[in-house]
PDB file of C-alpha atoms in Angstrom:
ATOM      1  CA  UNK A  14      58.727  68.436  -1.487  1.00 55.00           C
ATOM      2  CA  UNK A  15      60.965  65.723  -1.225  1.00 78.00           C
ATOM      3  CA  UNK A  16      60.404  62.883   1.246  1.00 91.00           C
ATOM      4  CA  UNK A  17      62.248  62.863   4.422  1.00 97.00           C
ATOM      5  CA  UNK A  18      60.803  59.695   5.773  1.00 98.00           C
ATOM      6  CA  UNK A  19      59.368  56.783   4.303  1.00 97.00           C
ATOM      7  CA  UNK A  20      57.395  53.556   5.822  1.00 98.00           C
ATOM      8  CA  UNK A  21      57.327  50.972   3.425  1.00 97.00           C
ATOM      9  CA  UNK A  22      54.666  48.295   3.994  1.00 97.00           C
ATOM     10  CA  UNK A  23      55.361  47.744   8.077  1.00 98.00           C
ATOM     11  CA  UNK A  24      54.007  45.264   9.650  1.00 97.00           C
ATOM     12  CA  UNK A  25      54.477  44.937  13.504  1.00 97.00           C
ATOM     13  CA  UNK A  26      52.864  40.938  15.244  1.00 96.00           C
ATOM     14  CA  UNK A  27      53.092  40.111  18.663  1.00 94.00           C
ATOM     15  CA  UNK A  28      52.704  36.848  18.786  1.00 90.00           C
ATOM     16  CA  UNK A  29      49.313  36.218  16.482  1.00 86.00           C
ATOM     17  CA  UNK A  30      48.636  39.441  17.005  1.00 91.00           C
ATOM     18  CA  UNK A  31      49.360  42.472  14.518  1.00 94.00           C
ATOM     19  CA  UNK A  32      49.461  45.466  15.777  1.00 96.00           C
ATOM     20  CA  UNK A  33      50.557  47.051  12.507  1.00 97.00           C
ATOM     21  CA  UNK A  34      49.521  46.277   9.233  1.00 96.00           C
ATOM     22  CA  UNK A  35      51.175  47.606   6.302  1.00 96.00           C
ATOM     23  CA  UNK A  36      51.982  51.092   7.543  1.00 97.00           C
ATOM     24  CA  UNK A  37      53.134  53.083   4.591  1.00 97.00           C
ATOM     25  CA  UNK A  38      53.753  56.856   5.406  1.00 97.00           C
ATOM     26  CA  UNK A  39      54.980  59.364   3.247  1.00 97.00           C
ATOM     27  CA  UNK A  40      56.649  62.795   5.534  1.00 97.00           C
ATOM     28  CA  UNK A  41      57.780  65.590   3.218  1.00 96.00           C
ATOM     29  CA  UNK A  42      60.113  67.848   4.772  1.00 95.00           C
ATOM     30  CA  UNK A  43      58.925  70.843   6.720  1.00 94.00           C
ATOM     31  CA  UNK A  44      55.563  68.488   7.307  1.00 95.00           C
ATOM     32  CA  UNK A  45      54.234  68.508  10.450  1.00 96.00           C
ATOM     33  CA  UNK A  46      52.040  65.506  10.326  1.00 97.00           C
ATOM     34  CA  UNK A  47      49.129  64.170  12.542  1.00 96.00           C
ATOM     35  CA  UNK A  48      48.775  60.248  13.367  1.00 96.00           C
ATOM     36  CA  UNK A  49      45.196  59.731  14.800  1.00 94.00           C
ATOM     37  CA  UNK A  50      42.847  57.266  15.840  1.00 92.00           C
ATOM     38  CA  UNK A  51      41.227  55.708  18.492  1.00 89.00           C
ATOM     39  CA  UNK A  52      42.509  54.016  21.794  1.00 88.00           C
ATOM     40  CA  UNK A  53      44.632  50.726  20.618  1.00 88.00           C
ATOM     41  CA  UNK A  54      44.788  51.904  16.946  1.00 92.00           C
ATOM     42  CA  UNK A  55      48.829  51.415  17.197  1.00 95.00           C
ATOM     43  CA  UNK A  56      49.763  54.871  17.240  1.00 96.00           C
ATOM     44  CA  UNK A  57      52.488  54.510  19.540  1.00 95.00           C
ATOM     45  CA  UNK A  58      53.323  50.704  18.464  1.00 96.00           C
ATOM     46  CA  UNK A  59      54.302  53.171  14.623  1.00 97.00           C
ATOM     47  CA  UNK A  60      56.523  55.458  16.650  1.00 96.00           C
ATOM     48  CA  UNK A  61      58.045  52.442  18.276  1.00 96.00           C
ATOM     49  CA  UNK A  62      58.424  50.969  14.980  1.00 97.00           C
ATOM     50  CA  UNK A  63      60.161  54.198  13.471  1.00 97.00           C
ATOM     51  CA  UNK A  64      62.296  55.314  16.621  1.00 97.00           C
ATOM     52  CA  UNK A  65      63.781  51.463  16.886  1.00 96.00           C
ATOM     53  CA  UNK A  66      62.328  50.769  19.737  1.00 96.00           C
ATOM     54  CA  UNK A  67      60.452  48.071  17.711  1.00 97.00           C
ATOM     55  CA  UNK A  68      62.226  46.543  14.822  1.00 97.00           C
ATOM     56  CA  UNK A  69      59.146  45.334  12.537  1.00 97.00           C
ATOM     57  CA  UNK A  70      57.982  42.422  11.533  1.00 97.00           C
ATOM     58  CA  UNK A  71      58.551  43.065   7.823  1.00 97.00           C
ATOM     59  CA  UNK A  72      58.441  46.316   5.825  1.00 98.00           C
ATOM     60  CA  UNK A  73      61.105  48.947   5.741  1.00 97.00           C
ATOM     61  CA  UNK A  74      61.411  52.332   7.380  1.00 98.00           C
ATOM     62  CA  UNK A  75      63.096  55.191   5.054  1.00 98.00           C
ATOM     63  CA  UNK A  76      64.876  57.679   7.052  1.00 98.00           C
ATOM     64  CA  UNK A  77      67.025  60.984   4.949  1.00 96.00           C
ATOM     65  CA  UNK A  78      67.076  58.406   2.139  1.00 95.00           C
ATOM     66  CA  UNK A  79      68.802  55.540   4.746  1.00 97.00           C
ATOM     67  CA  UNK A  80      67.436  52.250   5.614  1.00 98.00           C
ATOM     68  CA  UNK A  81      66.820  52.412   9.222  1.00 98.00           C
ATOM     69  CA  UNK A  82      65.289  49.055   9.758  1.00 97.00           C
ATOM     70  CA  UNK A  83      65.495  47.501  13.143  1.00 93.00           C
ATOM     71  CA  UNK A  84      68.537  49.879  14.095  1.00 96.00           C
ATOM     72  CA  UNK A  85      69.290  50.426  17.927  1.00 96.00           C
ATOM     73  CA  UNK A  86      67.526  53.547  19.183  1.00 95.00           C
ATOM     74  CA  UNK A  87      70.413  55.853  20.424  1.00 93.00           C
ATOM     75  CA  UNK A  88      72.057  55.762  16.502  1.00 95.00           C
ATOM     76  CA  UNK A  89      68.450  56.651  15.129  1.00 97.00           C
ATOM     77  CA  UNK A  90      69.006  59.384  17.328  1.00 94.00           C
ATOM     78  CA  UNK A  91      72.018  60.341  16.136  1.00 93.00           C
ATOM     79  CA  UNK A  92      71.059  60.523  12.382  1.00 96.00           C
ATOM     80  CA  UNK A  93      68.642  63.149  13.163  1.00 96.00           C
ATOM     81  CA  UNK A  94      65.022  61.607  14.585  1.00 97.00           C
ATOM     82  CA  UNK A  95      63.859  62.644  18.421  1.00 96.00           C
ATOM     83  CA  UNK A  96      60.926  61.520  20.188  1.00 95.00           C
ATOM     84  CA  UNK A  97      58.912  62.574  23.732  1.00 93.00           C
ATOM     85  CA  UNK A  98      56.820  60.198  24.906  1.00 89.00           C
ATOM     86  CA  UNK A  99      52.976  59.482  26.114  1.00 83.00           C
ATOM     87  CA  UNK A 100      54.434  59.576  29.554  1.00 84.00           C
ATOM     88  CA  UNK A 101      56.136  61.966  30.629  1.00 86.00           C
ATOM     89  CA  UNK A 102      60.167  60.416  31.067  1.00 86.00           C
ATOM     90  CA  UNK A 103      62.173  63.452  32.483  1.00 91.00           C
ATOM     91  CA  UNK A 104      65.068  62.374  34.669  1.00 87.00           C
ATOM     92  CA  UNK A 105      63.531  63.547  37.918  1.00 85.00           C
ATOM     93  CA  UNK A 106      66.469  64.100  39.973  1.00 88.00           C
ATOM     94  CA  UNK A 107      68.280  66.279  37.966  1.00 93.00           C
ATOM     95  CA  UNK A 108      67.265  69.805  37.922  1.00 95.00           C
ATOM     96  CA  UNK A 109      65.900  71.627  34.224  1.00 96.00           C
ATOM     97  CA  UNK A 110      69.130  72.554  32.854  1.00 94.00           C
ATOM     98  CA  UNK A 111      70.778  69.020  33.499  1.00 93.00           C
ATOM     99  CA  UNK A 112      67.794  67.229  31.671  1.00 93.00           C
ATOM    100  CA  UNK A 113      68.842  69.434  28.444  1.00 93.00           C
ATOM    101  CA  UNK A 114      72.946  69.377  29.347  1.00 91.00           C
ATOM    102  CA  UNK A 115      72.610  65.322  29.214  1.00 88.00           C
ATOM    103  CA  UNK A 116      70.858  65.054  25.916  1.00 84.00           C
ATOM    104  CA  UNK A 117      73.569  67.159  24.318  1.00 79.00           C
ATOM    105  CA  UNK A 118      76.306  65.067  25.184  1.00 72.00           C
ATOM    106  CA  UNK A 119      75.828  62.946  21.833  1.00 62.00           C
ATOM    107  CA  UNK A 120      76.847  66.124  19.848  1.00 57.00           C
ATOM    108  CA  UNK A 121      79.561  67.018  22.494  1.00 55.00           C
ATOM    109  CA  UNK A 122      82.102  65.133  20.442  1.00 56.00           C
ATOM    110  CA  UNK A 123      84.554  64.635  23.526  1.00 54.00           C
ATOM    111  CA  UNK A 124      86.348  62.128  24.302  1.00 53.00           C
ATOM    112  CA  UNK A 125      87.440  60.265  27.797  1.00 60.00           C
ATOM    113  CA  UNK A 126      90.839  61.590  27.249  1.00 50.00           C
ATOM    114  CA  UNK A 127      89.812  65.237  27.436  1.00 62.00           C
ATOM    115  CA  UNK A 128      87.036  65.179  29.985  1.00 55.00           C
ATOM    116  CA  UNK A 129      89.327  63.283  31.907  1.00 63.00           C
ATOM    117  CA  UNK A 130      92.309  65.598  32.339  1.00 59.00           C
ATOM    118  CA  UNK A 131      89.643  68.492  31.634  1.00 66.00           C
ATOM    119  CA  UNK A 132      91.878  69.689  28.601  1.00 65.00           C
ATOM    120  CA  UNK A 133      90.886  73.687  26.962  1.00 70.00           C
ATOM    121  CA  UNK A 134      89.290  71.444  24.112  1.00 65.00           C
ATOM    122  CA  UNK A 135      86.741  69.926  26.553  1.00 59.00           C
ATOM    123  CA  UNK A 136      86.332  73.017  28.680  1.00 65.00           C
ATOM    124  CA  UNK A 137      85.571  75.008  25.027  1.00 70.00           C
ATOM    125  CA  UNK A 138      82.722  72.230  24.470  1.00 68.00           C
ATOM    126  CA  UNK A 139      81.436  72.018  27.622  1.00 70.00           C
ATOM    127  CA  UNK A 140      81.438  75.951  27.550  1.00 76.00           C
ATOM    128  CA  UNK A 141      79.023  75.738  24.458  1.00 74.00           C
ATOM    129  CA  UNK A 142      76.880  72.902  25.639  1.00 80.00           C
ATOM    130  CA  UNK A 143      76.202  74.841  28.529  1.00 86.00           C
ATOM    131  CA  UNK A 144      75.077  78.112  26.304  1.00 86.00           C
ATOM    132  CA  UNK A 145      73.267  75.927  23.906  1.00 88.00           C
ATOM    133  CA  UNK A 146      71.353  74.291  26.964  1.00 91.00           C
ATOM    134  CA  UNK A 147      70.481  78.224  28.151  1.00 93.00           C
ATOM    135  CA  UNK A 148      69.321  78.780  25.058  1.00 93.00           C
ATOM    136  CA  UNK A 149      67.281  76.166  24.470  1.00 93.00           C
ATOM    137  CA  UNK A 150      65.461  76.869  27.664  1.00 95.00           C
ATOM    138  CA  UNK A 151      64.915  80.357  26.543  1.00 94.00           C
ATOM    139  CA  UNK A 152      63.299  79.404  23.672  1.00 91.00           C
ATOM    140  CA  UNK A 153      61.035  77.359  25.877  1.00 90.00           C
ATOM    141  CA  UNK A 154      60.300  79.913  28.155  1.00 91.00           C
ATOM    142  CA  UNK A 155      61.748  77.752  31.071  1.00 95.00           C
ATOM    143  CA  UNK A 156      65.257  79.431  31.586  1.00 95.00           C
ATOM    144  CA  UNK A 157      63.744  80.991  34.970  1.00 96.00           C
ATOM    145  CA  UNK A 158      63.271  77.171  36.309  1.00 96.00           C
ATOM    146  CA  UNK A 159      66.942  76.551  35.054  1.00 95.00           C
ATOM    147  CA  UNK A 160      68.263  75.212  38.366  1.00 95.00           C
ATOM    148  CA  UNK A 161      65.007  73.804  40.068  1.00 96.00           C
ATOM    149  CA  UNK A 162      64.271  70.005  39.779  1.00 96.00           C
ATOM    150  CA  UNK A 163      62.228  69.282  37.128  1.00 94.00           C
ATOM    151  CA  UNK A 164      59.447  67.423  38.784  1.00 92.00           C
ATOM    152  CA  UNK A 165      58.859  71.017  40.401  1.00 94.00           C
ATOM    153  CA  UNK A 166      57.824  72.378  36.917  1.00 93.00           C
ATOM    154  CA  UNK A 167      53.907  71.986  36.107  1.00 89.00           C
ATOM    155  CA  UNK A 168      52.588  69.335  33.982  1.00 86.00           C
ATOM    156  CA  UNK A 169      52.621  72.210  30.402  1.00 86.00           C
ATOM    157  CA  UNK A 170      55.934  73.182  31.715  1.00 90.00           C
ATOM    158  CA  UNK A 171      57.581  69.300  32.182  1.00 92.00           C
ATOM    159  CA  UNK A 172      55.815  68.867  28.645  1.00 90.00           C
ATOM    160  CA  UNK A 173      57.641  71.394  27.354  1.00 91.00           C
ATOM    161  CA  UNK A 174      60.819  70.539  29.066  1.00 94.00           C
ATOM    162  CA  UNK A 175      60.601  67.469  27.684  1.00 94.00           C
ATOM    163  CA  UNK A 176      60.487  68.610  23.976  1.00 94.00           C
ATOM    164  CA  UNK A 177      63.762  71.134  24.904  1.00 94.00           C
ATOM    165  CA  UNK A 178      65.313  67.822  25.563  1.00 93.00           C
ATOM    166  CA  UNK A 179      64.738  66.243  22.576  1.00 94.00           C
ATOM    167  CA  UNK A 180      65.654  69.411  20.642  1.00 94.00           C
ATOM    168  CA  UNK A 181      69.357  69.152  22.071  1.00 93.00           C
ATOM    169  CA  UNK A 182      69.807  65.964  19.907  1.00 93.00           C
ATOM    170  CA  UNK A 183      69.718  68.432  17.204  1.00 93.00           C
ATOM    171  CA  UNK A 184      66.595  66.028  15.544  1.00 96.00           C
ATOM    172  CA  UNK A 185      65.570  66.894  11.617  1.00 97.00           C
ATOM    173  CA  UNK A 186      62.598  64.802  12.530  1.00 98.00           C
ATOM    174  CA  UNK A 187      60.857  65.196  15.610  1.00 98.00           C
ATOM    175  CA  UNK A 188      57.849  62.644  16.841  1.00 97.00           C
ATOM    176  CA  UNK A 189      55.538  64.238  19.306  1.00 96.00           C
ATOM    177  CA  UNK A 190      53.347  61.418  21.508  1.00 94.00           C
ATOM    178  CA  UNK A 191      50.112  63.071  22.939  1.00 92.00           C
ATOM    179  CA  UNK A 192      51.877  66.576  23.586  1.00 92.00           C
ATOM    180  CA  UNK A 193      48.738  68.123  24.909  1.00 89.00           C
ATOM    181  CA  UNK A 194      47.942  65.189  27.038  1.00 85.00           C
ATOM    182  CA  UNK A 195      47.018  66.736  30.733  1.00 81.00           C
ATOM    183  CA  UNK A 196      46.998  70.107  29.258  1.00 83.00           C
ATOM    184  CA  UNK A 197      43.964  72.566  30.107  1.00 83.00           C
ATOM    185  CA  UNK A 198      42.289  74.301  26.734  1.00 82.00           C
ATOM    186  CA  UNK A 199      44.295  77.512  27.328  1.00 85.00           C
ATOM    187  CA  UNK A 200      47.810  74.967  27.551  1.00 85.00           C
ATOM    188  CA  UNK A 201      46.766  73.048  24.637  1.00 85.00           C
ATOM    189  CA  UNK A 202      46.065  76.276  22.471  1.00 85.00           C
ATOM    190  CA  UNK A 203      49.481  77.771  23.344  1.00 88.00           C
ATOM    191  CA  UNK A 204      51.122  74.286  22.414  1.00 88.00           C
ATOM    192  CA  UNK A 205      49.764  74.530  18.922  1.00 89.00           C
ATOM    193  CA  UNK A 206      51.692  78.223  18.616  1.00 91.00           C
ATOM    194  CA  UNK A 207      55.061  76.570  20.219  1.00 92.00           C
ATOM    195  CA  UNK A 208      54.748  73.542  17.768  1.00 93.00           C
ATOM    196  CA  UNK A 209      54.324  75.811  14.951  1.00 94.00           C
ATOM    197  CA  UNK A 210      57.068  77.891  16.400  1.00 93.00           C
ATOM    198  CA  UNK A 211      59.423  75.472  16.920  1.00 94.00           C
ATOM    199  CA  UNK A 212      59.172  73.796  13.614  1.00 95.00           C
ATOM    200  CA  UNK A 213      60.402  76.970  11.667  1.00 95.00           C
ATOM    201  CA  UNK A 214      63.092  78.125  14.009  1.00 93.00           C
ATOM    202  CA  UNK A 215      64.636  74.761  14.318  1.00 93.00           C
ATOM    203  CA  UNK A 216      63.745  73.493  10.726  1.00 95.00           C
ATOM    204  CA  UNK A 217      61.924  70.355  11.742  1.00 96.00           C
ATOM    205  CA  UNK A 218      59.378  67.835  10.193  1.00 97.00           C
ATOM    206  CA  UNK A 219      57.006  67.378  13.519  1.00 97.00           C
ATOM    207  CA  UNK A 220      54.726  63.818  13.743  1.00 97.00           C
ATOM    208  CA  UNK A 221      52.293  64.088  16.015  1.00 96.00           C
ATOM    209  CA  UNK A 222      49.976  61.547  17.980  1.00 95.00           C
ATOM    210  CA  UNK A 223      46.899  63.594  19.454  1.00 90.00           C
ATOM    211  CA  UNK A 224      43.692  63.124  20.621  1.00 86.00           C
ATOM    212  CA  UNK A 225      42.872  67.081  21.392  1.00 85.00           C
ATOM    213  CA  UNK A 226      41.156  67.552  17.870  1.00 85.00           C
ATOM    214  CA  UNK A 227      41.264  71.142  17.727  1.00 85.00           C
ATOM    215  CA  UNK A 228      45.230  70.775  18.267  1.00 88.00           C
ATOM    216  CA  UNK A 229      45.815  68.169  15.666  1.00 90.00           C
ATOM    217  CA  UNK A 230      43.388  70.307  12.910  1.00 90.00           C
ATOM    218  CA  UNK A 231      45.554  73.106  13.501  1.00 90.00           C
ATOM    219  CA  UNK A 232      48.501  72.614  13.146  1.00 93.00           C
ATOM    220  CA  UNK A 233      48.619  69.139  10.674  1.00 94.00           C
ATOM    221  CA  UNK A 234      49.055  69.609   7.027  1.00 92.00           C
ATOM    222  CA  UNK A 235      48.135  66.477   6.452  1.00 95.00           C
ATOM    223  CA  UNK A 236      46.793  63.269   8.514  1.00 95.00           C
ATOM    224  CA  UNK A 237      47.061  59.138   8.881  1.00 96.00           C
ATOM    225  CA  UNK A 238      44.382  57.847  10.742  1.00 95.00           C
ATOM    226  CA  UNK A 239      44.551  54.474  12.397  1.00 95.00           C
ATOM    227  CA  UNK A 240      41.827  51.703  13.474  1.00 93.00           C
ATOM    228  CA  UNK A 241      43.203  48.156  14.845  1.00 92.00           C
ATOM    229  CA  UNK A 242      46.973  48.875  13.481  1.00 94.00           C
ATOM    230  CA  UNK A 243      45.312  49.257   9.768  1.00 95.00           C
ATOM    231  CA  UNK A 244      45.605  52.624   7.840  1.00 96.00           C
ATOM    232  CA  UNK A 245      41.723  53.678   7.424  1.00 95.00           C
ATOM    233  CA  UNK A 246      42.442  57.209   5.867  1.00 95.00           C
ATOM    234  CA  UNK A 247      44.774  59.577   4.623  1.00 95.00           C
ATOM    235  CA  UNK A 248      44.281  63.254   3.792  1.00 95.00           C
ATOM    236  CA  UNK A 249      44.294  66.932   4.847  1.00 95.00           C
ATOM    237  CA  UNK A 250      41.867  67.487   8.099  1.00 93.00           C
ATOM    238  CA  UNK A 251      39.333  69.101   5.492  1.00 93.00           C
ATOM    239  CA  UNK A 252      39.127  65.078   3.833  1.00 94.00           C
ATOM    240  CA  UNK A 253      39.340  63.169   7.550  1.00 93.00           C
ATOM    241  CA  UNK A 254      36.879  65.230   8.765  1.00 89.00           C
ATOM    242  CA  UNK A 255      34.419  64.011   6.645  1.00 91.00           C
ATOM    243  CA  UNK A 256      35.619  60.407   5.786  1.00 92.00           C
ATOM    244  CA  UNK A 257      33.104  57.723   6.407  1.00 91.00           C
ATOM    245  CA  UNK A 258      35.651  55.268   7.951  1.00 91.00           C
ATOM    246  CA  UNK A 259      37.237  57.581  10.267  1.00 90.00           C
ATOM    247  CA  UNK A 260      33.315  58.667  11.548  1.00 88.00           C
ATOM    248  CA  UNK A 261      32.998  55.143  11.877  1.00 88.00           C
ATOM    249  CA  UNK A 262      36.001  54.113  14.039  1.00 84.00           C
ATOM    250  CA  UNK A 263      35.157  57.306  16.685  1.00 77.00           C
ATOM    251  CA  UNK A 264      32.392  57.386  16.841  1.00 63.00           C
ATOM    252  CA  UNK A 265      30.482  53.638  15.977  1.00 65.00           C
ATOM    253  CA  UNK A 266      27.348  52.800  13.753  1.00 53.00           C
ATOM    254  CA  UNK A 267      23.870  52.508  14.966  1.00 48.00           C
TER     255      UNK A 267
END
């Protein structure tokens, strides 16, 4: 399977600080790939790192065989790589469909010009953002909610609204921060159906930060665990399960 991202030897410092130290991941893709570790491992800081909201310290970060180094974070975006985040970031005045209708406008492909003068060209594209947005929140199971304000959506349901969002960027590659954080068991175990749902009907690589264990065994093909920024292990859940070093950083020696 060929590689559809690549982190070559990143290093992230914050003053004398390093958060990251020599991250190299390998995502094949059609992976859907768990990042673990305890509180402060620099989890996030990696997503940062990859997403360009962080440009590293040194290394490189291999994106669809492009060096994406230290680019801004909307043209990341546009080459194919969505996020969601640890905290939920919905726009909360706008209603459900709106939150999906303003992520799309990056594939809208009109121009001042049109919109302006609202020209059959821009009314055809605003036409099909408007379908693709439906659809979207059909395959969500949100298209009910369409027109209420999205902080009126439960916590599973804003979660999920959230990922719709990043879906209408069109992403290849889509990084998942804590999905099932706030989630109740019966939430959590119907997220690990939608994530495996989601990744074949949109064809996506899925990167995952979780801390629900049950979640991130089953769904990941294969895991990176972190401890202090430093790569500890690497391996299918069968492997991290039993690794020494990843017993270790959860759960402490006597």
């Amino acid at each position: 399977m060929s590689s559809l991202l690549q982190t070559i030897d990143v290093n992230k410092k914050f003053g004398g600080l390093s958060a990251v130290t020599s991250l190299n991941m390998d995502v094949g893709a059609g992976d859907i790939i768990g990042l673990i570790g305890p509180n402060g491992a620099g989890k996030t800081t990696s997503f940062n790192l990859i997403t360009g909201v962080y440009t590293p310290t040194s290394g490189k970060v291999i994106f669809n065989g492009q060096d994406i180094t230290g680019m801004k974070p909307h043209a990341i975006t546009h080459l194919g790589v969505a996020r969601t985040f640890q905290n939920i970031r919905l726009f909360k005045e706008m209603s459900v469909l709106e939150n999906v209708l303003v992520a799309q406008h990056m594939r809208m492909g009109a121009n001042i010009f049109e919109a302006t003068l609202r020209l059959p060209s821009y009314l055809k594209k605003e036409k099909h953002v408007h379908e693709r947005a439906y659809a979207l929140l059909e395959e969500v199971d949100l298209v009910e909610h369409a027109h209420a304000k999205a902080t009126s959506l439960s916590y599973g349901k804003q979660r999920r609204l959230e990922i719709a969002r990043a879906l209408a960027t069109e992403p290849k590659l889509l990084f998942l921060d804590e999905p099932a954080a706030g989630m109740n068991p019966q939430e959590s175990v119907e997220l690990m159906d939608f994530i495996l749902k989601i990744r074949d009907q949109f064809n996506l690589t899925i990167v995952l930060i979780e801390h629900h264990m049950q979640l991130v065994m089953g769904v990941c093909k294969r895991m990176y665990v972190l401890d202090y920024g430093v790569t500890i292990a690497h391996g299918t859940p069968e492997e991290i399960q039993k690794d020494p070093k990843v017993i270790e950083a959860y759960l402490g020696v006597e």
